[in-house]
Short mmCIF file of C-alpha atoms in Angstrom, two decimals:
data_model
loop_
_atom_site.label_atom_id
_atom_site.label_comp_id
_atom_site.label_asym_id
_atom_site.label_seq_id
_atom_site.Cartn_x
_atom_site.Cartn_y
_atom_site.Cartn_z
CA UNK A 1429 149.24 47.66 84.67
CA UNK A 1430 149.21 50.81 82.59
CA UNK A 1431 145.55 51.16 81.44
CA UNK A 1432 144.46 48.09 83.29
CA UNK A 1433 140.80 48.03 85.12
CA UNK A 1434 141.65 47.54 88.73
CA UNK A 1435 137.95 47.58 89.96
CA UNK A 1436 134.73 47.30 88.67
CA UNK A 1437 131.32 47.88 90.35
CA UNK A 1438 127.94 47.33 89.04
CA UNK A 1439 124.45 48.74 90.63
CA UNK A 1440 122.68 45.12 91.26
CA UNK A 1441 121.91 43.60 87.97
CA UNK A 1442 121.14 46.61 86.19
CA UNK A 1443 123.40 48.04 83.33
CA UNK A 1444 124.73 50.88 85.74
CA UNK A 1445 128.48 49.95 85.69
CA UNK A 1446 131.83 52.05 86.70
CA UNK A 1447 135.33 50.84 86.14
CA UNK A 1448 138.60 52.16 87.94
CA UNK A 1449 141.30 52.29 85.62
CA UNK A 1450 144.81 52.34 86.62
CA UNK A 1451 146.71 55.50 84.73
CA UNK A 1452 150.44 54.29 85.64
CA UNK A 1453 151.28 57.35 87.68
CA UNK A 1454 149.80 56.00 91.12
CA UNK A 1455 146.28 57.53 90.23
CA UNK A 1456 142.74 55.96 89.15
CA UNK A 1457 140.68 57.18 86.52
CA UNK A 1458 137.12 56.71 86.53
CA UNK A 1459 135.11 55.14 83.35
CA UNK A 1460 131.49 55.30 83.68
CA UNK A 1461 128.49 55.06 81.36
CA UNK A 1462 126.41 57.86 80.29
CA UNK A 1463 123.53 59.23 82.27
CA UNK A 1464 124.98 57.32 85.33
CA UNK A 1465 121.96 58.00 87.55
CA UNK A 1466 119.24 57.33 84.93
CA UNK A 1467 120.08 55.77 81.66
CA UNK A 1468 116.56 55.67 80.50
CA UNK A 1469 113.02 56.47 81.24
CA UNK A 1470 112.46 53.10 82.10
CA UNK A 1471 115.56 52.76 84.77
CA UNK A 1472 114.06 56.06 86.48
CA UNK A 1473 110.72 54.42 86.72
CA UNK A 1474 112.55 51.28 88.29
CA UNK A 1475 114.45 53.47 90.79
CA UNK A 1476 111.30 55.36 91.89
CA UNK A 1477 108.56 52.86 91.91
CA UNK A 1478 110.27 49.57 92.36
CA UNK A 1479 112.14 48.02 95.42
CA UNK A 1480 116.05 48.57 95.78
CA UNK A 1481 117.71 45.51 94.21
CA UNK A 1482 114.71 44.69 92.05
CA UNK A 1483 114.18 41.88 90.76
CA UNK A 1484 116.62 39.96 93.08
CA UNK A 1485 115.15 41.59 96.27
CA UNK A 1486 111.62 40.36 95.44
CA UNK A 1487 109.97 37.05 95.17
CA UNK A 1488 109.58 35.82 91.24
CA UNK A 1489 105.99 36.45 91.18
CA UNK A 1490 106.01 40.25 92.23
CA UNK A 1491 106.15 41.81 88.71
CA UNK A 1492 103.09 39.78 87.67
CA UNK A 1493 101.15 40.37 90.72
CA UNK A 1494 101.68 44.08 90.71
CA UNK A 1495 100.63 44.57 87.11
CA UNK A 1496 97.52 42.93 87.91
CA UNK A 1497 97.05 44.72 91.07
CA UNK A 1498 97.73 47.98 89.11
CA UNK A 1499 94.94 47.36 86.92
CA UNK A 1500 92.36 46.28 89.57
CA UNK A 1501 93.52 49.39 91.58
CA UNK A 1502 92.57 51.76 88.58
CA UNK A 1503 89.24 50.03 87.88
CA UNK A 1504 88.45 50.25 91.67
CA UNK A 1505 89.11 54.09 91.95
CA UNK A 1506 86.66 54.57 88.83
CA UNK A 1507 83.95 52.81 90.19
CA UNK A 1508 84.59 54.74 93.71
CA UNK A 1509 84.27 58.00 91.98
CA UNK A 1510 80.98 56.89 90.68
CA UNK A 1511 80.05 55.66 94.23
CA UNK A 1512 81.21 58.86 95.90
CA UNK A 1513 79.09 60.98 93.24
CA UNK A 1514 76.09 59.01 94.14
CA UNK A 1515 76.46 59.19 97.82
CA UNK A 1516 76.84 63.06 97.65
CA UNK A 1517 73.60 63.34 95.67
CA UNK A 1518 72.12 61.12 98.21
CA UNK A 1519 72.95 63.28 101.30
CA UNK A 1520 71.56 66.39 99.58
CA UNK A 1521 74.45 68.15 97.77
CA UNK A 1522 72.49 70.13 95.25
CA UNK A 1523 69.21 69.97 96.76
CA UNK A 1524 67.94 73.21 98.34
CA UNK A 1525 65.62 71.28 100.77
CA UNK A 1526 68.26 69.29 102.29
CA UNK A 1527 70.08 70.44 105.33
CA UNK A 1528 73.85 69.98 106.42
CA UNK A 1529 72.71 68.42 109.93
CA UNK A 1530 70.87 65.67 108.25
CA UNK A 1531 73.85 64.88 105.97
CA UNK A 1532 76.18 64.90 109.06
CA UNK A 1533 74.14 62.53 110.96
CA UNK A 1534 73.84 60.10 107.97
CA UNK A 1535 77.71 60.21 107.67
CA UNK A 1536 78.14 59.73 111.43
CA UNK A 1537 75.99 56.59 111.41
CA UNK A 1538 77.75 55.25 108.28
CA UNK A 1539 81.31 55.92 109.95
CA UNK A 1540 80.21 54.51 113.35
CA UNK A 1541 78.60 51.31 112.06
CA UNK A 1542 81.51 50.83 109.86
CA UNK A 1543 83.88 51.22 113.03
CA UNK A 1544 81.96 48.48 114.98
CA UNK A 1545 82.03 46.28 111.78
CA UNK A 1546 85.78 46.66 111.73
CA UNK A 1547 86.23 45.58 115.17
CA UNK A 1548 83.63 42.58 115.02
CA UNK A 1549 85.52 41.15 111.83
CA UNK A 1550 88.84 41.54 113.21
CA UNK A 1551 87.84 39.60 116.25
CA UNK A 1552 86.06 36.93 114.22
CA UNK A 1553 88.33 36.36 111.50
CA UNK A 1554 91.78 38.13 112.28
CA UNK A 1555 93.65 34.74 113.14
CA UNK A 1556 92.46 33.13 109.79
CA UNK A 1557 93.64 36.02 107.42
CA UNK A 1558 97.56 34.94 107.40
CA UNK A 1559 96.17 31.20 106.83
CA UNK A 1560 94.23 31.99 103.69
CA UNK A 1561 95.76 35.24 102.54
CA UNK A 1562 94.68 35.05 98.81
CA UNK A 1563 91.42 33.79 99.41
CA UNK A 1564 90.51 36.76 102.02
CA UNK A 1565 92.47 39.01 99.58
CA UNK A 1566 89.66 38.29 96.59
CA UNK A 1567 86.88 38.35 99.13
CA UNK A 1568 87.73 41.76 100.37
CA UNK A 1569 87.90 43.03 96.69
CA UNK A 1570 84.51 41.17 95.61
CA UNK A 1571 82.87 42.87 98.94
CA UNK A 1572 84.52 46.13 97.99
CA UNK A 1573 82.65 45.97 94.75
CA UNK A 1574 79.41 45.05 96.38
CA UNK A 1575 79.71 48.07 98.63
CA UNK A 1576 80.16 50.39 95.73
CA UNK A 1577 76.89 49.04 94.15
CA UNK A 1578 74.97 49.63 97.50
CA UNK A 1579 76.31 53.22 97.20
CA UNK A 1580 75.68 53.87 93.93
CA UNK A 1581 71.88 52.41 93.99
CA UNK A 1582 71.35 54.12 97.50
CA UNK A 1583 69.80 57.47 96.21
CA UNK A 1584 67.07 55.58 94.34
CA UNK A 1585 65.79 54.32 97.62
CA UNK A 1586 65.54 57.58 99.61
CA UNK A 1587 63.64 56.26 102.52
CA UNK A 1588 66.15 53.47 102.79
CA UNK A 1589 69.38 55.44 102.08
CA UNK A 1590 70.74 55.64 105.57
CA UNK A 1591 70.45 52.04 106.24
CA UNK A 1592 72.06 51.34 102.72
CA UNK A 1593 74.75 53.62 103.47
CA UNK A 1594 75.21 52.01 106.86
CA UNK A 1595 75.45 48.37 105.26
CA UNK A 1596 77.97 49.64 102.73
CA UNK A 1597 79.96 51.21 105.51
CA UNK A 1598 80.30 47.85 107.38
CA UNK A 1599 81.29 46.27 103.92
CA UNK A 1600 83.95 48.65 103.50
CA UNK A 1601 85.13 48.46 106.97
CA UNK A 1602 85.34 44.79 106.55
CA UNK A 1603 87.21 45.39 103.26
CA UNK A 1604 89.73 47.70 105.04
CA UNK A 1605 90.51 44.84 107.58
CA UNK A 1606 90.62 41.93 105.13
CA UNK A 1607 92.56 43.75 102.36
CA UNK A 1608 94.96 45.42 104.80
CA UNK A 1609 95.99 42.34 106.64
CA UNK A 1610 96.17 40.11 103.48
CA UNK A 1611 98.06 42.86 101.80
CA UNK A 1612 100.63 42.61 104.58
CA UNK A 1613 100.82 39.07 104.30
CA UNK A 1614 101.48 39.30 100.76
CA UNK A 1615 104.24 41.81 101.00
CA UNK A 1616 105.94 39.71 103.55
CA UNK A 1617 105.95 37.05 100.90
CA UNK A 1618 107.33 39.23 98.37
CA UNK A 1619 110.18 40.68 100.44
CA UNK A 1620 113.27 38.29 100.14
CA UNK A 1621 115.73 40.61 101.74
CA UNK A 1622 114.12 41.59 104.82
CA UNK A 1623 112.92 44.76 103.08
CA UNK A 1624 109.21 44.54 103.71
CA UNK A 1625 109.13 48.55 104.42
CA UNK A 1626 110.76 49.20 101.16
CA UNK A 1627 108.24 46.63 99.03
CA UNK A 1628 105.40 48.27 101.08
CA UNK A 1629 106.56 51.94 100.48
CA UNK A 1630 107.02 51.25 96.76
CA UNK A 1631 103.62 49.56 96.49
CA UNK A 1632 102.17 52.60 98.02
CA UNK A 1633 103.78 54.73 95.52
CA UNK A 1634 102.49 52.62 92.68
CA UNK A 1635 99.16 52.86 93.94
CA UNK A 1636 99.11 56.60 94.50
CA UNK A 1637 100.48 57.13 90.70
CA UNK A 1638 97.52 54.71 89.74
CA UNK A 1639 94.98 56.54 91.67
CA UNK A 1640 96.20 59.91 90.32
CA UNK A 1641 95.83 58.70 86.90
CA UNK A 1642 92.34 57.35 87.65
CA UNK A 1643 91.20 60.84 89.33
CA UNK A 1644 92.45 62.51 85.93
CA UNK A 1645 90.07 60.08 84.01
CA UNK A 1646 87.38 60.56 86.90
CA UNK A 1647 87.69 64.43 86.15
CA UNK A 1648 86.52 63.70 82.48
CA UNK A 1649 84.21 60.92 83.12
CA UNK A 1650 81.91 62.75 85.82
CA UNK A 1651 80.57 65.81 84.05
CA UNK A 1652 79.65 63.14 81.15
CA UNK A 1653 77.93 60.61 83.51
CA UNK A 1654 75.97 63.18 85.81
CA UNK A 1655 72.29 62.26 85.55
CA UNK A 1656 73.00 59.61 83.03
CA UNK A 1657 71.92 56.72 85.27
CA UNK A 1658 72.20 54.22 82.37
CA UNK A 1659 75.67 55.29 81.77
CA UNK A 1660 76.66 55.18 85.40
CA UNK A 1661 75.70 51.47 85.58
CA UNK A 1662 77.10 50.54 82.35
CA UNK A 1663 80.65 52.03 83.55
CA UNK A 1664 80.15 50.59 86.94
CA UNK A 1665 79.50 46.86 85.20
CA UNK A 1666 82.51 47.34 82.85
CA UNK A 1667 85.15 48.49 85.31
CA UNK A 1668 83.84 46.01 88.17
CA UNK A 1669 84.37 43.18 85.57
CA UNK A 1670 87.62 44.31 84.93
CA UNK A 1671 88.35 44.82 88.59
CA UNK A 1672 87.35 41.44 89.42
CA UNK A 1673 89.15 39.64 86.43
CA UNK A 1674 92.37 41.50 87.61
CA UNK A 1675 92.10 40.34 91.24
CA UNK A 1676 91.63 37.07 90.50
CA UNK A 1677 94.40 37.03 88.28
CA UNK A 1678 96.70 38.76 90.87
CA UNK A 1679 95.73 36.32 93.57
CA UNK A 1680 96.30 33.18 91.42
CA UNK A 1681 99.87 34.45 90.20
CA UNK A 1682 101.02 34.17 93.84
CA UNK A 1683 103.29 31.37 94.55
CA UNK A 1684 103.88 31.05 98.18
CA UNK A 1685 106.29 28.31 99.87
CA UNK A 1686 104.73 28.46 103.03
CA UNK A 1687 102.17 25.56 103.87
CA UNK A 1688 98.66 26.40 104.84
CA UNK A 1689 95.70 23.70 105.11
CA UNK A 1690 94.91 24.01 101.75
CA UNK A 1691 97.87 23.46 99.82
CA UNK A 1692 98.71 20.92 102.46
CA UNK A 1693 95.35 19.02 101.16
CA UNK A 1694 96.34 19.28 97.54
CA UNK A 1695 99.96 17.87 98.45
CA UNK A 1696 98.56 15.05 100.51
CA UNK A 1697 95.84 14.11 97.92
CA UNK A 1698 98.28 14.17 95.24
CA UNK A 1699 100.75 12.06 97.13
CA UNK A 1700 97.79 9.41 97.77
CA UNK A 1701 96.47 9.40 94.30
CA UNK A 1702 99.22 9.79 91.81
CA UNK A 1703 102.15 7.30 90.74
CA UNK A 1704 104.80 10.03 90.21
CA UNK A 1705 107.93 9.69 92.51
CA UNK A 1706 108.08 13.47 92.83
CA UNK A 1707 106.08 15.73 94.71
CA UNK A 1708 103.91 18.27 93.22
CA UNK A 1709 105.84 21.68 92.26
CA UNK A 1710 104.93 24.65 94.56
CA UNK A 1711 103.72 26.43 91.41
CA UNK A 1712 101.19 23.79 90.56
CA UNK A 1713 100.23 23.37 94.30
CA UNK A 1714 99.38 27.10 94.43
CA UNK A 1715 97.70 26.84 91.03
CA UNK A 1716 95.16 24.57 92.44
CA UNK A 1717 94.74 26.43 95.66
CA UNK A 1718 90.82 27.61 95.57
CA UNK A 1719 91.02 31.29 96.01
CA UNK A 1720 86.92 31.70 95.70
CA UNK A 1721 85.51 28.81 98.02
CA UNK A 1722 87.04 27.42 101.03
CA UNK A 1723 88.32 23.80 100.67
CA UNK A 1724 85.90 21.22 101.54
CA UNK A 1725 87.09 18.71 104.07
CA UNK A 1726 84.72 15.80 105.09
CA UNK A 1727 86.15 16.63 108.73
CA UNK A 1728 87.05 20.13 109.59
CA UNK A 1729 90.33 20.31 111.20
CA UNK A 1730 90.99 22.11 114.25
CA UNK A 1731 94.33 22.61 115.42
CA UNK A 1732 95.55 23.34 118.74
CA UNK A 1733 92.11 22.01 120.24
CA UNK A 1734 90.78 20.98 123.63
CA UNK A 1735 90.60 17.26 124.67
CA UNK A 1736 87.01 17.15 126.05
CA UNK A 1737 85.61 18.41 122.48
CA UNK A 1738 86.92 14.91 121.28
CA UNK A 1739 84.19 13.42 123.33
CA UNK A 1740 81.02 12.08 121.78
CA UNK A 1741 78.79 9.27 121.95
CA UNK A 1742 81.17 6.89 120.15
CA UNK A 1743 83.99 7.78 122.38
CA UNK A 1744 83.99 6.89 125.95
CA UNK A 1745 86.43 8.23 128.57
CA UNK A 1746 88.31 4.87 128.52
CA UNK A 1747 88.85 5.35 124.81
CA UNK A 1748 90.42 8.96 125.66
CA UNK A 1749 92.65 7.24 128.28
CA UNK A 1750 93.66 4.83 125.49
CA UNK A 1751 94.01 7.45 123.09
CA UNK A 1752 96.65 9.09 125.66
CA UNK A 1753 98.66 6.11 125.91
CA UNK A 1754 98.33 5.48 121.98
CA UNK A 1755 100.12 9.12 121.55
CA UNK A 1756 102.39 9.16 124.34
CA UNK A 1757 105.39 9.18 122.17
CA UNK A 1758 104.00 11.90 120.10
CA UNK A 1759 103.79 15.58 120.49
CA UNK A 1760 100.08 15.62 119.78
CA UNK A 1761 96.91 13.67 119.87
CA UNK A 1762 94.65 13.45 117.13
CA UNK A 1763 90.76 12.49 117.99
CA UNK A 1764 87.59 12.14 115.61
CA UNK A 1765 84.25 13.50 116.53
CA UNK A 1766 81.99 11.77 114.41
CA UNK A 1767 78.79 13.72 115.59
CA UNK A 1768 80.44 17.19 114.73
CA UNK A 1769 82.50 15.69 112.01
CA UNK A 1770 85.42 17.48 113.34
CA UNK A 1771 88.95 16.18 113.82
CA UNK A 1772 90.81 17.76 116.98
CA UNK A 1773 94.41 17.91 117.45
CA UNK A 1774 95.67 18.35 120.79
CA UNK A 1775 99.11 19.90 120.83
CA UNK A 1776 101.63 19.20 123.55
CA UNK A 1777 103.36 22.14 125.16
CA UNK A 1778 106.64 21.48 123.65
CA UNK A 1779 105.25 20.74 119.95
CA UNK A 1780 106.97 22.52 116.89
CA UNK A 1781 106.06 22.97 113.55
CA UNK A 1782 107.28 19.51 112.14
CA UNK A 1783 104.76 18.15 114.80
CA UNK A 1784 101.89 20.42 113.58
CA UNK A 1785 102.68 19.28 110.05
CA UNK A 1786 102.89 15.70 110.99
CA UNK A 1787 99.19 16.02 112.86
CA UNK A 1788 97.85 17.69 109.92
CA UNK A 1789 99.08 15.16 107.36
CA UNK A 1790 97.25 12.27 109.62
CA UNK A 1791 93.99 14.62 109.65
CA UNK A 1792 94.35 14.83 105.87
CA UNK A 1793 94.63 10.97 105.39
CA UNK A 1794 91.37 10.56 107.34
CA UNK A 1795 89.62 13.16 105.08
CA UNK A 1796 91.11 12.00 101.84
CA UNK A 1797 90.51 8.25 102.54
CA UNK A 1798 86.95 9.58 103.63
CA UNK A 1799 86.45 11.35 100.36
CA UNK A 1800 87.50 8.07 98.38
CA UNK A 1801 85.32 5.86 100.48
CA UNK A 1802 82.28 8.29 99.86
CA UNK A 1803 82.83 8.36 96.41
CA UNK A 1804 83.22 4.86 95.84
CA UNK A 1805 86.68 4.92 95.25
CA UNK A 1806 87.91 2.92 98.24
CA UNK A 1807 89.73 0.26 96.29
CA UNK A 1808 91.46 2.11 94.04
CA UNK A 1809 95.11 2.12 93.74
CA UNK A 1810 97.27 4.67 95.72
CA UNK A 1811 100.82 5.57 95.49
CA UNK A 1812 101.57 4.35 98.84
CA UNK A 1813 101.08 0.84 97.59
CA UNK A 1814 103.87 1.65 94.92
CA UNK A 1815 107.69 0.95 95.41
CA UNK A 1816 108.54 4.31 96.67
CA UNK A 1817 108.11 3.61 100.31
CA UNK A 1818 109.13 0.73 102.61
CA UNK A 1819 106.46 -1.65 103.85
CA UNK A 1820 104.08 -1.02 100.97
CA UNK A 1821 102.11 -4.39 101.94
CA UNK A 1822 101.58 -3.07 105.34
CA UNK A 1823 100.38 0.25 104.16
CA UNK A 1824 98.07 -1.25 101.76
CA UNK A 1825 96.60 -3.23 104.38
CA UNK A 1826 96.18 -0.37 106.76
CA UNK A 1827 94.24 1.77 104.26
CA UNK A 1828 91.83 -1.10 104.16
CA UNK A 1829 91.42 -1.34 107.65
CA UNK A 1830 91.11 2.54 107.88
CA UNK A 1831 88.26 2.14 105.16
CA UNK A 1832 86.36 -0.28 107.43
CA UNK A 1833 86.69 1.80 110.39
CA UNK A 1834 85.51 4.78 108.83
CA UNK A 1835 82.33 2.73 107.37
CA UNK A 1836 81.89 1.64 111.10
CA UNK A 1837 82.28 5.23 112.77
CA UNK A 1838 84.91 3.75 115.09
CA UNK A 1839 87.02 7.05 115.98
CA UNK A 1840 89.55 5.00 117.96
CA UNK A 1841 90.38 2.73 115.41
CA UNK A 1842 90.34 5.57 112.63
CA UNK A 1843 92.98 7.41 114.78
CA UNK A 1844 95.08 4.14 115.53
CA UNK A 1845 95.31 3.02 112.11
CA UNK A 1846 96.02 6.47 110.68
CA UNK A 1847 98.80 7.33 113.20
CA UNK A 1848 100.30 3.99 112.11
CA UNK A 1849 100.12 4.77 108.41
CA UNK A 1850 101.42 8.39 109.28
CA UNK A 1851 104.39 7.11 111.08
CA UNK A 1852 105.29 4.82 107.96
CA UNK A 1853 104.98 7.21 105.34
CA UNK A 1854 105.28 10.89 106.96
CA UNK A 1855 109.25 10.92 107.38
CA UNK A 1856 109.24 10.39 103.23
CA UNK A 1857 106.65 13.05 102.59
CA UNK A 1858 108.32 15.49 105.02
CA UNK A 1859 111.61 14.95 103.15
CA UNK A 1860 109.96 15.53 99.80
CA UNK A 1861 108.79 18.77 101.19
CA UNK A 1862 112.07 20.18 102.11
CA UNK A 1863 113.71 18.88 98.73
CA UNK A 1864 111.10 20.56 96.62
CA UNK A 1865 111.50 23.99 98.31
CA UNK A 1866 108.38 24.19 100.59
CA UNK A 1867 109.26 26.04 103.70
CA UNK A 1868 109.19 23.91 106.80
CA UNK A 1869 110.64 26.26 109.26
CA UNK A 1870 106.91 27.64 109.88
CA UNK A 1871 103.40 26.98 108.78
CA UNK A 1872 99.99 28.53 108.53
CA UNK A 1873 97.78 25.89 109.96
CA UNK A 1874 95.44 28.16 111.98
CA UNK A 1875 96.62 26.32 115.42
CA UNK A 1876 94.95 27.85 118.29
CA UNK A 1877 96.38 28.61 121.70
CA UNK A 1878 95.80 25.41 123.46
CA UNK A 1879 98.68 23.40 124.82
CA UNK A 1880 98.45 20.37 126.88
CA UNK A 1881 100.99 17.73 128.65
CA UNK A 1882 100.67 14.12 129.31
CA UNK A 1883 102.86 11.14 130.47
CA UNK A 1884 106.24 11.95 131.93
CA UNK A 1885 105.63 15.86 131.05
CA UNK A 1886 102.47 15.98 133.27
CA UNK A 1887 104.15 17.82 136.22
CA UNK A 1888 106.39 20.08 134.12
CA UNK A 1889 106.23 23.79 135.29
CA UNK A 1890 104.06 26.09 133.64
CA UNK A 1891 101.61 23.20 132.50
CA UNK A 1892 99.31 21.89 134.97
#
């Protein structure tokens, strides 16, 4: 085997390659390409700023998202510099009549209100940030632009300066919580080799490089725009538009395989109103997901709720007992409160992700059929009356009965009929989720921590 290649090794999917060649005298000769470490500036950039193993080690949407994220970070850094200049002017930098004490007190109040706002926002919305990461990410950047606008305008209102900067501080503290938390959720989505730390670290390096470039630009801009208020506002408007466009493009480029309530709503609605035998693709569902306004449901869905919240004037104690018997073989109970316009899903203590998806699917049936009824489309042909699922005639009759129950505000019948319909068609829907590539091992449905027991499990340890 004189001169034969014995072993070949390659660094990931790059062009870096090394061959070990037999020389025929019990030794190996190493053949490697020139400039083994960095064959080009592009390869050096990839090694320094991209996660190890790129592109296989990250999600397919990584590069597109990072490009838009880089653009928005640059624009935000420029507007942030304009805001800093305005704040320093507002606290008295360059004004002989201003005192260091007054400036210090203003800054302390700004930071203090921001800290309180951070705590309150994390308490009120912390659990929802994972479920709607893309929407909250965009919200954070829009709120950041609003905060910067307040800071630039603050010096024009000296009597209200402290109040304005305090409001800005609260806004920026919310931005810090929402932006940081959702960035962590997106990093978890991007990391495909349990390399979340590496992805996060390289994202930090990219952001630092962008901020450094923006800092250099700011050094050239600040002397030009000083005392030029019209130019300051013009630059702010231009870079804010760029910032918002880049952020919108970034979050809409993300293709997440996990199911949240908004994406499930899109999937179930498409399942009902189209005649295609195939489920909507992951990319299409993500593209349709609203990232500015929250999805509007006829009935808000409360996962992991409490049983007493189901009660209303149209739901007696006897109905609750009947509801418990109806769901005796399920690991959840679904009740409709027509007064509060909420669907409450009571989860059994041993329920799993599949049970939560089934309950959310049933809730979506109620919402979608309610919406069709309210819009006057109750009689339109639905996919479930096609030839894809067994017992199509029964399903069609069930839909008609559900429309009637919704019209009479009969909460028990709505729950009973939609449960029967769910049992008929959810197994097919669930199998389509798996075959399409959706993650079914976990879901982001915003379930609360209440768990219940009924029937034969009532006296199990730990559930009273």
